[in-house]
Amino acid sequence: MAEIPKSYDPQGVEQRWYEQWLAAGCFKGKVDPSRESFAVMIPPPNVTGVLHMGHLLNNTLQDIMIRRARQEGKSALWLPGTDHAGIATQSRVEKELKQKHGKSRHDLGREKFIEVASEWRDKHGGIILSQLQKLGASCDWDRKVHTLDAGYSQAVLQAFVTLYERGYVYRGKRMVNWCPVSQTGLSDEEVIMKPTQGSLYKMRYEVAEVPGTFLEISTTRPETIPGDVAVAVHPEDSRYQHLIGKHVWRPFPRAQIPIVGDTAVEKDFGTGVLKVTPAHDRTDFDIGKRHNLAVLDVMNPDGTMNADAGPLAGLERFKARTAAAKLLEELGALVKIEPYENTVGYSERADVPIEPRLSEQWFIHYPKIEEAKRAVTSGMIKFHPERWTKTYLHWLDNIQDWCVSRQLWWGHRIPVWYRKGADRNDAKNRHVSLQPPADVANWEQDNDVLDTWASSWLWCLATIGWRKPGETTDELKHWYPTGALATGPDIIFLWVARMIIAGLELHGPEKKTLSDDEIRARIPFKRVYFNGIIRDKLGRKMSKSLGNSPEPLDLIAKFGADGLRFGLLSIAPKGQDILFDEDRVSQGRNFCNKIWNASRFRQMSGPMFDNSSIASIVKRINPAQLDDDDSAILYGIIELSKSTAHQLDEHEFTAYSQGLYSYFWGDFCDWYVEASKVRLADATQRDHCLAVQDLVLRQFLLLLHPIAPFITEELWHLLGYGKENEFIQNQNPSNGSHITDAFKASSIKIDVTKVSDVSLLREFVAEVRAAKSQANQATKRDSVITVVAKDNKAKELLSHNREKLSRLAGLLDMQFTDSPGDRPGTVCQLGTAILEQSGTIDVAGEKIRLSKELEKIEKAVTAGEAKLSNDTFVSKAPAKILEGARKQLTEAKAKRDEIVRMLKTLN
RNA sequence: GGGGGUAUAGCUCAGUUGGUUAGAGCGCCUGAUUGACAUUCAGGAGGUCGAUGGUUCAAGUCCAUCUACUCCCA
């Protein structure tokens, strides 16, 4: 075996193992019906995206789940891929076209543009995925899927056609969210509501029939005045009731428009009068419909005012707003302008205010809403943390039809052809199919493409071969439903909910309603883990413009992939937002180094024996030499295995990482290994003690492997646990039961009471160390203590462990006596330890310290006495608690007396 | 307006059926260090667990009200 270098250098180790894993096909997901399957589908990153901290966390979590599944012997698959990201990609490519060649997409034409965009995608799209390899992501790279792949596209179009045939897809002229920059409609979910500082313009419209009477109206959007076709008041508003049916003068272009009564008007908001602009506001559109009002569109698709805008024609919409205000003022119609904050919808991608705009679009009326709710409420799909269930249900309860057409070129072109020159809204003139009509010359295809999410909602189906409802394949049968999904809660509607709906409707033959068993077979995943959003130290979202996002690859280079993974995990509380702090990552790196050195120490401590199996290690443990510490550390590793299994099941990743950390660093390195140094120096005990270490290290590496795949694989081989072509991923840590089984087979008994004995010894050592530190004896190994043991059992325990204690507490000698005399001591559970003073003590300082301690302990005594003299407590509290309270009081009293005694000796 | 979340040491956070004297890492202070590791070791200071009220023998934990910050939906 090669000698282990002094400190852990991740770079070489990571690259070497990743290559070996790939070469050995470790990440391949193979259909194997004899084993339980566990699949994870990566949330496909946008081809325009760059790797950020969120990806690191999200993919670390997935890698942990998939690696643990592999260890458990499941047939595991982590499938990677990318999303074509319609709007984002198209705008990126258009921008580049403009900058480099001064051309628009129209200059190129549809076909050529898609060619250019595809080239761009091929060049940039794979970057994130390859970066994930540096993190150690164990995806089955050969299965990489892109949403515009031929097969995937076929599935997307088929889904649309099927839903059309089943009556869930319709075309209609509706108010949609229009993005003037991307010039396409958007779904409600792609609109971000932002509080925005604007102005409230108060103005007055004169009543035509009663000159000199004015209606005061407030608006935030005076530029839409030319589109006003009425004003509305509440029909029961006594202030205006009598005016309903009359008209007002619209200031520009000057025209008479009716006053209508509509209950949608809020009497208490503003003046209680609303201007009605059906073409530019959703509520107004509904009011207009109820009163048969015209729809007067005064804006162009690019956000400039059109000819109908009269004096505003040609102006950009925000310039038109100021122009309109000025115009109002000139006409004497402006009352005042006051600052006003309201919530404005912004386009998610272009980050500009959207325009409500009337246009012809395709919509999906969501199927299987009830089933989608039931899948989650009845636990067939489990959300972690559970609270997101509420958000999910609320969305389903208020669900709106989904606008799925996008006025873009980059995406899946809608598979609908219209008979040339005929009415498109008549179903007879449409051909909805994957194949064009036979006499295609007489038809023209819809120019629009589908919303990107209308392709990614099939992610769990189409990535493993779903092409048509009711048809299945071995792949689908084996992997579907997938085991878990890890994603951010920000796309719970955009993606998670829609995937559930898609699965329920499209995986299997058409059914109006589904039974529980059918739901169970159709859901895309059994669990969803919502990871938190990573923010910077100040709680701000990481963003390019703020420059507050560390470069992920730099972090990997600096701390190692394992260290980074461990650090991220330790700061990723269950679904809570995370304030990123590089210090936590260095903790992860330090931990890796600690593990490295503990293994190195093992290697230096004695020869390596047969470590190839648990049985071979256990054989080397000598039951006769099993001491208190052996029992405690072995009991600990079994308990750790149990808790780890449970925490991974429950997606308690932080608890998982912290449990490993404190066991390894605190219990194993700081105590067990230090204590075992005495035995390692003794040739008769050494091999037994090394066997215990070998067993602990082996199991620990297995438990840690999902978080820190590289270092564990490296040490697994360096310490001789695995042969050259065997990988740690094929070793099951289980819940520790295989270790207990091996113990049974070798008649090794772990005495649980030793665990508490060891904790008593640890307390004793800590107290003596503290006393030494206070006496300025520090860690020198020449202190002498005298102990008044609490009882014989304590005395026996102490003297039995004399050698270890001497080493750990730095003692030259430890004697026993029956009475402390007048010397100051320190009270532990095992008795009072008196430190022989080597120099002068700081009497005044000691007095202050002891007085402070006395005050604290007296409080505890008082509280304890009060508790125990309370009859209700004594009669009602469980025996265990009662006993504990009594013990605690006795100890507190003893400590108090000792402190009092010590204070006396100082006087 | 509706619905979440958070509030614990100087900082970042654990604390999952209520139960012994509330923990960790970082930072700070004191000390150690020739053979696992300074990416280390030992010790220490530092907390009325956001506020108030309630339930209970017992509340950081459960309930109610309030405050602050934050996210989502309208």
CSV table of N, CA and C in Angstrom, one decimal, chain A residues 81-169:
chain,number,residue,atom,x,y,z
A,81,GLY,N,-29.6,16.3,-18.4
A,81,GLY,CA,-30.1,16.8,-19.6
A,81,GLY,C,-30.2,18.3,-19.5
A,82,THR,N,-30.6,18.9,-20.6
A,82,THR,CA,-30.8,20.4,-20.6
A,82,THR,C,-32.1,20.8,-21.3
A,83,ASP,N,-32.4,22.0,-21.0
A,83,ASP,CA,-33.7,22.6,-21.4
A,83,ASP,C,-33.4,23.6,-22.5
A,84,HIS,N,-34.2,23.6,-23.5
A,84,HIS,CA,-33.9,24.6,-24.6
A,84,HIS,C,-34.2,26.0,-24.3
A,85,ALA,N,-35.0,26.2,-23.2
A,85,ALA,CA,-35.2,27.6,-22.7
A,85,ALA,C,-35.6,28.6,-23.7
A,86,GLY,N,-36.8,28.4,-24.3
A,86,GLY,CA,-37.3,29.2,-25.4
A,86,GLY,C,-36.9,30.7,-25.4
A,87,ILE,N,-37.5,31.4,-24.5
A,87,ILE,CA,-37.3,32.9,-24.6
A,87,ILE,C,-35.9,33.3,-24.3
A,88,ALA,N,-35.3,32.7,-23.3
A,88,ALA,CA,-34.0,33.0,-22.8
A,88,ALA,C,-33.0,32.8,-24.0
A,89,THR,N,-33.0,31.6,-24.6
A,89,THR,CA,-32.1,31.3,-25.7
A,89,THR,C,-32.3,32.2,-26.9
A,90,GLN,N,-33.6,32.4,-27.3
A,90,GLN,CA,-33.9,33.2,-28.4
A,90,GLN,C,-33.4,34.6,-28.3
A,91,SER,N,-33.6,35.2,-27.1
A,91,SER,CA,-33.2,36.6,-26.9
A,91,SER,C,-31.6,36.7,-26.9
A,92,ARG,N,-31.0,35.6,-26.3
A,92,ARG,CA,-29.5,35.6,-26.3
A,92,ARG,C,-29.0,35.6,-27.8
A,93,VAL,N,-29.6,34.7,-28.6
A,93,VAL,CA,-29.1,34.6,-29.9
A,93,VAL,C,-29.4,35.8,-30.8
A,94,GLU,N,-30.6,36.4,-30.5
A,94,GLU,CA,-31.0,37.6,-31.3
A,94,GLU,C,-30.1,38.7,-31.0
A,95,LYS,N,-29.7,38.8,-29.7
A,95,LYS,CA,-28.8,39.9,-29.2
A,95,LYS,C,-27.5,39.8,-29.9
A,96,GLU,N,-27.0,38.5,-30.0
A,96,GLU,CA,-25.7,38.3,-30.6
A,96,GLU,C,-25.7,38.6,-32.1
A,97,LEU,N,-26.8,38.2,-32.7
A,97,LEU,CA,-27.0,38.5,-34.1
A,97,LEU,C,-26.9,40.0,-34.4
A,98,LYS,N,-27.6,40.7,-33.5
A,98,LYS,CA,-27.7,42.2,-33.7
A,98,LYS,C,-26.3,42.8,-33.5
A,99,GLN,N,-25.6,42.3,-32.4
A,99,GLN,CA,-24.3,42.9,-32.1
A,99,GLN,C,-23.3,42.6,-33.2
A,100,LYS,N,-23.2,41.3,-33.6
A,100,LYS,CA,-22.2,40.9,-34.4
A,100,LYS,C,-22.4,41.2,-35.9
A,101,HIS,N,-23.7,41.0,-36.3
A,101,HIS,CA,-24.0,41.1,-37.7
A,101,HIS,C,-25.0,42.2,-38.0
A,102,GLY,N,-25.5,42.9,-37.0
A,102,GLY,CA,-26.5,43.9,-37.2
A,102,GLY,C,-27.8,43.4,-37.9
A,103,LYS,N,-28.1,42.1,-37.6
A,103,LYS,CA,-29.3,41.5,-38.3
A,103,LYS,C,-30.3,41.1,-37.2
A,104,SER,N,-31.5,41.1,-37.7
A,104,SER,CA,-32.6,40.6,-36.8
A,104,SER,C,-32.9,39.1,-37.3
A,105,ARG,N,-33.7,38.5,-36.5
A,105,ARG,CA,-34.1,37.1,-36.9
A,105,ARG,C,-34.9,37.1,-38.2
A,106,HIS,N,-35.6,38.2,-38.4
A,106,HIS,CA,-36.4,38.2,-39.6
A,106,HIS,C,-35.5,38.3,-40.9
A,107,ASP,N,-34.4,38.9,-40.7
A,107,ASP,CA,-33.4,39.0,-41.8
A,107,ASP,C,-33.0,37.6,-42.2
A,108,LEU,N,-32.9,36.7,-41.2
A,108,LEU,CA,-32.4,35.4,-41.5
A,108,LEU,C,-33.5,34.5,-42.0
A,109,GLY,N,-34.7,34.7,-41.4
A,109,GLY,CA,-35.8,33.7,-41.7
A,109,GLY,C,-35.8,32.6,-40.7
A,110,ARG,N,-36.9,32.0,-40.6
A,110,ARG,CA,-37.1,31.0,-39.5
A,110,ARG,C,-36.1,29.9,-39.5
A,111,GLU,N,-35.9,29.3,-40.7
A,111,GLU,CA,-35.0,28.1,-40.8
A,111,GLU,C,-33.6,28.4,-40.4
A,112,LYS,N,-33.1,29.5,-41.0
A,112,LYS,CA,-31.7,29.8,-40.8
A,112,LYS,C,-31.5,30.2,-39.3
A,113,PHE,N,-32.5,30.9,-38.8
A,113,PHE,CA,-32.4,31.4,-37.4
A,113,PHE,C,-32.3,30.2,-36.4
A,114,ILE,N,-33.1,29.2,-36.7
A,114,ILE,CA,-33.0,28.0,-35.8
A,114,ILE,C,-31.7,27.3,-36.0
A,115,GLU,N,-31.2,27.3,-37.2
A,115,GLU,CA,-29.8,26.7,-37.4
A,115,GLU,C,-28.8,27.5,-36.5
A,116,VAL,N,-28.8,28.8,-36.6
A,116,VAL,CA,-27.9,29.6,-35.8
A,116,VAL,C,-28.1,29.3,-34.3
A,117,ALA,N,-29.3,29.3,-33.9
A,117,ALA,CA,-29.6,29.1,-32.4
A,117,ALA,C,-29.2,27.7,-32.0
A,118,SER,N,-29.3,26.7,-32.9
A,118,SER,CA,-28.9,25.3,-32.5
A,118,SER,C,-27.3,25.3,-32.4
A,119,GLU,N,-26.7,26.0,-33.3
A,119,GLU,CA,-25.2,26.1,-33.1
A,119,GLU,C,-24.8,26.7,-31.8
A,120,TRP,N,-25.5,27.8,-31.5
A,120,TRP,CA,-25.2,28.4,-30.2
A,120,TRP,C,-25.4,27.5,-29.0
A,121,ARG,N,-26.6,26.7,-29.1
A,121,ARG,CA,-26.9,25.8,-28.0
A,121,ARG,C,-25.8,24.7,-27.9
A,122,ASP,N,-25.4,24.2,-29.1
A,122,ASP,CA,-24.4,23.1,-29.1
A,122,ASP,C,-23.1,23.6,-28.5
A,123,LYS,N,-22.8,24.9,-28.7
A,123,LYS,CA,-21.5,25.4,-28.2
A,123,LYS,C,-21.6,25.7,-26.7
A,124,HIS,N,-22.7,26.2,-26.2
A,124,HIS,CA,-22.8,26.7,-24.8
A,124,HIS,C,-23.6,25.7,-23.9
A,125,GLY,N,-24.5,25.0,-24.5
A,125,GLY,CA,-25.5,24.3,-23.7
A,125,GLY,C,-24.9,23.2,-22.8
A,126,GLY,N,-23.8,22.6,-23.1
A,126,GLY,CA,-23.3,21.5,-22.3
A,126,GLY,C,-22.4,21.9,-21.2
A,127,ILE,N,-22.1,23.2,-21.1
A,127,ILE,CA,-21.1,23.7,-20.1
A,127,ILE,C,-21.5,23.3,-18.7
A,128,ILE,N,-22.7,23.6,-18.3
A,128,ILE,CA,-23.1,23.4,-16.9
A,128,ILE,C,-22.9,21.9,-16.6
A,129,LEU,N,-23.4,21.1,-17.5
A,129,LEU,CA,-23.3,19.6,-17.2
A,129,LEU,C,-21.9,19.2,-17.0
A,130,SER,N,-21.0,19.7,-17.9
A,130,SER,CA,-19.6,19.3,-17.7
A,130,SER,C,-19.0,19.8,-16.4
A,131,GLN,N,-19.5,21.0,-16.0
A,131,GLN,CA,-19.0,21.6,-14.8
A,131,GLN,C,-19.4,20.7,-13.6
A,132,LEU,N,-20.6,20.1,-13.7
A,132,LEU,CA,-21.1,19.3,-12.6
A,132,LEU,C,-20.2,18.1,-12.4
A,133,GLN,N,-19.5,17.7,-13.4
A,133,GLN,CA,-18.6,16.5,-13.3
A,133,GLN,C,-17.5,16.8,-12.2
A,134,LYS,N,-17.1,18.1,-12.2
A,134,LYS,CA,-16.1,18.5,-11.3
A,134,LYS,C,-16.6,18.4,-9.8
A,135,LEU,N,-17.9,18.5,-9.7
A,135,LEU,CA,-18.5,18.4,-8.4
A,135,LEU,C,-18.6,16.9,-8.0
A,136,GLY,N,-18.4,16.0,-9.0
A,136,GLY,CA,-18.5,14.6,-8.7
A,136,GLY,C,-19.9,14.0,-9.0
A,137,ALA,N,-20.7,14.8,-9.7
A,137,ALA,CA,-22.1,14.3,-10.1
A,137,ALA,C,-22.0,13.0,-10.8
A,138,SER,N,-22.7,12.0,-10.3
A,138,SER,CA,-22.6,10.7,-10.9
A,138,SER,C,-23.8,10.4,-11.8
A,139,CYS,N,-24.0,11.3,-12.8
A,139,CYS,CA,-25.0,11.1,-13.8
A,139,CYS,C,-24.6,10.1,-14.8
A,140,ASP,N,-25.6,9.4,-15.4
A,140,ASP,CA,-25.3,8.5,-16.5
A,140,ASP,C,-25.3,9.4,-17.8
A,141,TRP,N,-24.0,9.9,-18.0
A,141,TRP,CA,-23.9,10.9,-19.1
A,141,TRP,C,-24.2,10.4,-20.5
A,142,ASP,N,-24.2,9.1,-20.7
A,142,ASP,CA,-24.6,8.6,-22.0
A,142,ASP,C,-26.1,8.8,-22.3
A,143,ARG,N,-26.8,9.1,-21.3
A,143,ARG,CA,-28.2,9.2,-21.5
A,143,ARG,C,-28.7,10.7,-21.6
A,144,LYS,N,-27.7,11.6,-21.7
A,144,LYS,CA,-28.1,13.0,-21.7
A,144,LYS,C,-29.2,13.3,-22.7
A,145,VAL,N,-30.2,14.1,-22.2
A,145,VAL,CA,-31.4,14.4,-23.0
A,145,VAL,C,-31.5,15.9,-23.1
A,146,HIS,N,-31.9,16.3,-24.3
A,146,HIS,CA,-32.2,17.7,-24.5
A,146,HIS,C,-33.7,17.8,-25.0
A,147,THR,N,-34.3,18.9,-24.5
A,147,THR,CA,-35.8,19.0,-24.8
A,147,THR,C,-36.1,19.1,-26.3
A,148,LEU,N,-35.1,19.5,-27.1
A,148,LEU,CA,-35.4,19.6,-28.5
A,148,LEU,C,-34.9,18.4,-29.3
A,149,ASP,N,-34.4,17.3,-28.6
A,149,ASP,CA,-34.0,16.1,-29.3
A,149,ASP,C,-35.2,15.6,-30.1
A,150,ALA,N,-35.0,14.8,-31.1
A,150,ALA,CA,-36.1,14.4,-32.0
A,150,ALA,C,-37.1,13.6,-31.2
A,151,GLY,N,-36.7,12.6,-30.4
A,151,GLY,CA,-37.6,11.8,-29.7
A,151,GLY,C,-38.4,12.5,-28.7
A,152,TYR,N,-37.7,13.4,-27.9
A,152,TYR,CA,-38.3,14.2,-26.9
A,152,TYR,C,-39.3,15.1,-27.6
A,153,SER,N,-39.0,15.7,-28.7
A,153,SER,CA,-39.9,16.6,-29.4
A,153,SER,C,-41.1,15.9,-29.8
A,154,GLN,N,-41.0,14.7,-30.3
A,154,GLN,CA,-42.1,13.9,-30.7
A,154,GLN,C,-43.1,13.8,-29.5
A,155,ALA,N,-42.5,13.5,-28.3
A,155,ALA,CA,-43.3,13.3,-27.1
A,155,ALA,C,-44.1,14.6,-26.8
A,156,VAL,N,-43.4,15.7,-26.9
A,156,VAL,CA,-44.0,17.0,-26.6
A,156,VAL,C,-45.2,17.3,-27.5
A,157,LEU,N,-45.0,17.1,-28.8
A,157,LEU,CA,-46.0,17.4,-29.7
A,157,LEU,C,-47.2,16.4,-29.5
A,158,GLN,N,-46.8,15.1,-29.2
A,158,GLN,CA,-47.9,14.1,-29.0
A,158,GLN,C,-48.7,14.5,-27.8
A,159,ALA,N,-48.1,15.0,-26.8
A,159,ALA,CA,-48.8,15.4,-25.6
A,159,ALA,C,-49.8,16.5,-25.9
A,160,PHE,N,-49.4,17.4,-26.8
A,160,PHE,CA,-50.3,18.5,-27.2
A,160,PHE,C,-51.5,18.0,-28.0
A,161,VAL,N,-51.1,17.1,-28.9
A,161,VAL,CA,-52.2,16.5,-29.8
A,161,VAL,C,-53.2,15.7,-28.9
A,162,THR,N,-52.6,14.9,-28.0
A,162,THR,CA,-53.5,14.1,-27.2
A,162,THR,C,-54.4,14.9,-26.3
A,163,LEU,N,-53.9,16.0,-25.7
A,163,LEU,CA,-54.7,16.8,-24.9
A,163,LEU,C,-55.7,17.6,-25.8
A,164,TYR,N,-55.4,17.9,-27.0
A,164,TYR,CA,-56.3,18.5,-27.9
A,164,TYR,C,-57.5,17.5,-28.2
A,165,GLU,N,-57.1,16.3,-28.5
A,165,GLU,CA,-58.1,15.3,-28.8
A,165,GLU,C,-59.0,15.0,-27.6
A,166,ARG,N,-58.4,15.1,-26.4
A,166,ARG,CA,-59.2,14.8,-25.2
A,166,ARG,C,-60.0,16.1,-24.7
A,167,GLY,N,-59.8,17.2,-25.5
A,167,GLY,CA,-60.6,18.4,-25.2
A,167,GLY,C,-60.0,19.3,-24.2
A,168,TYR,N,-58.8,19.2,-23.9
A,168,TYR,CA,-58.2,20.1,-22.9
A,168,TYR,C,-57.4,21.2,-23.5
A,169,VAL,N,-57.3,21.2,-24.8
A,169,VAL,CA,-56.6,22.3,-25.5
A,169,VAL,C,-57.5,23.1,-26.3
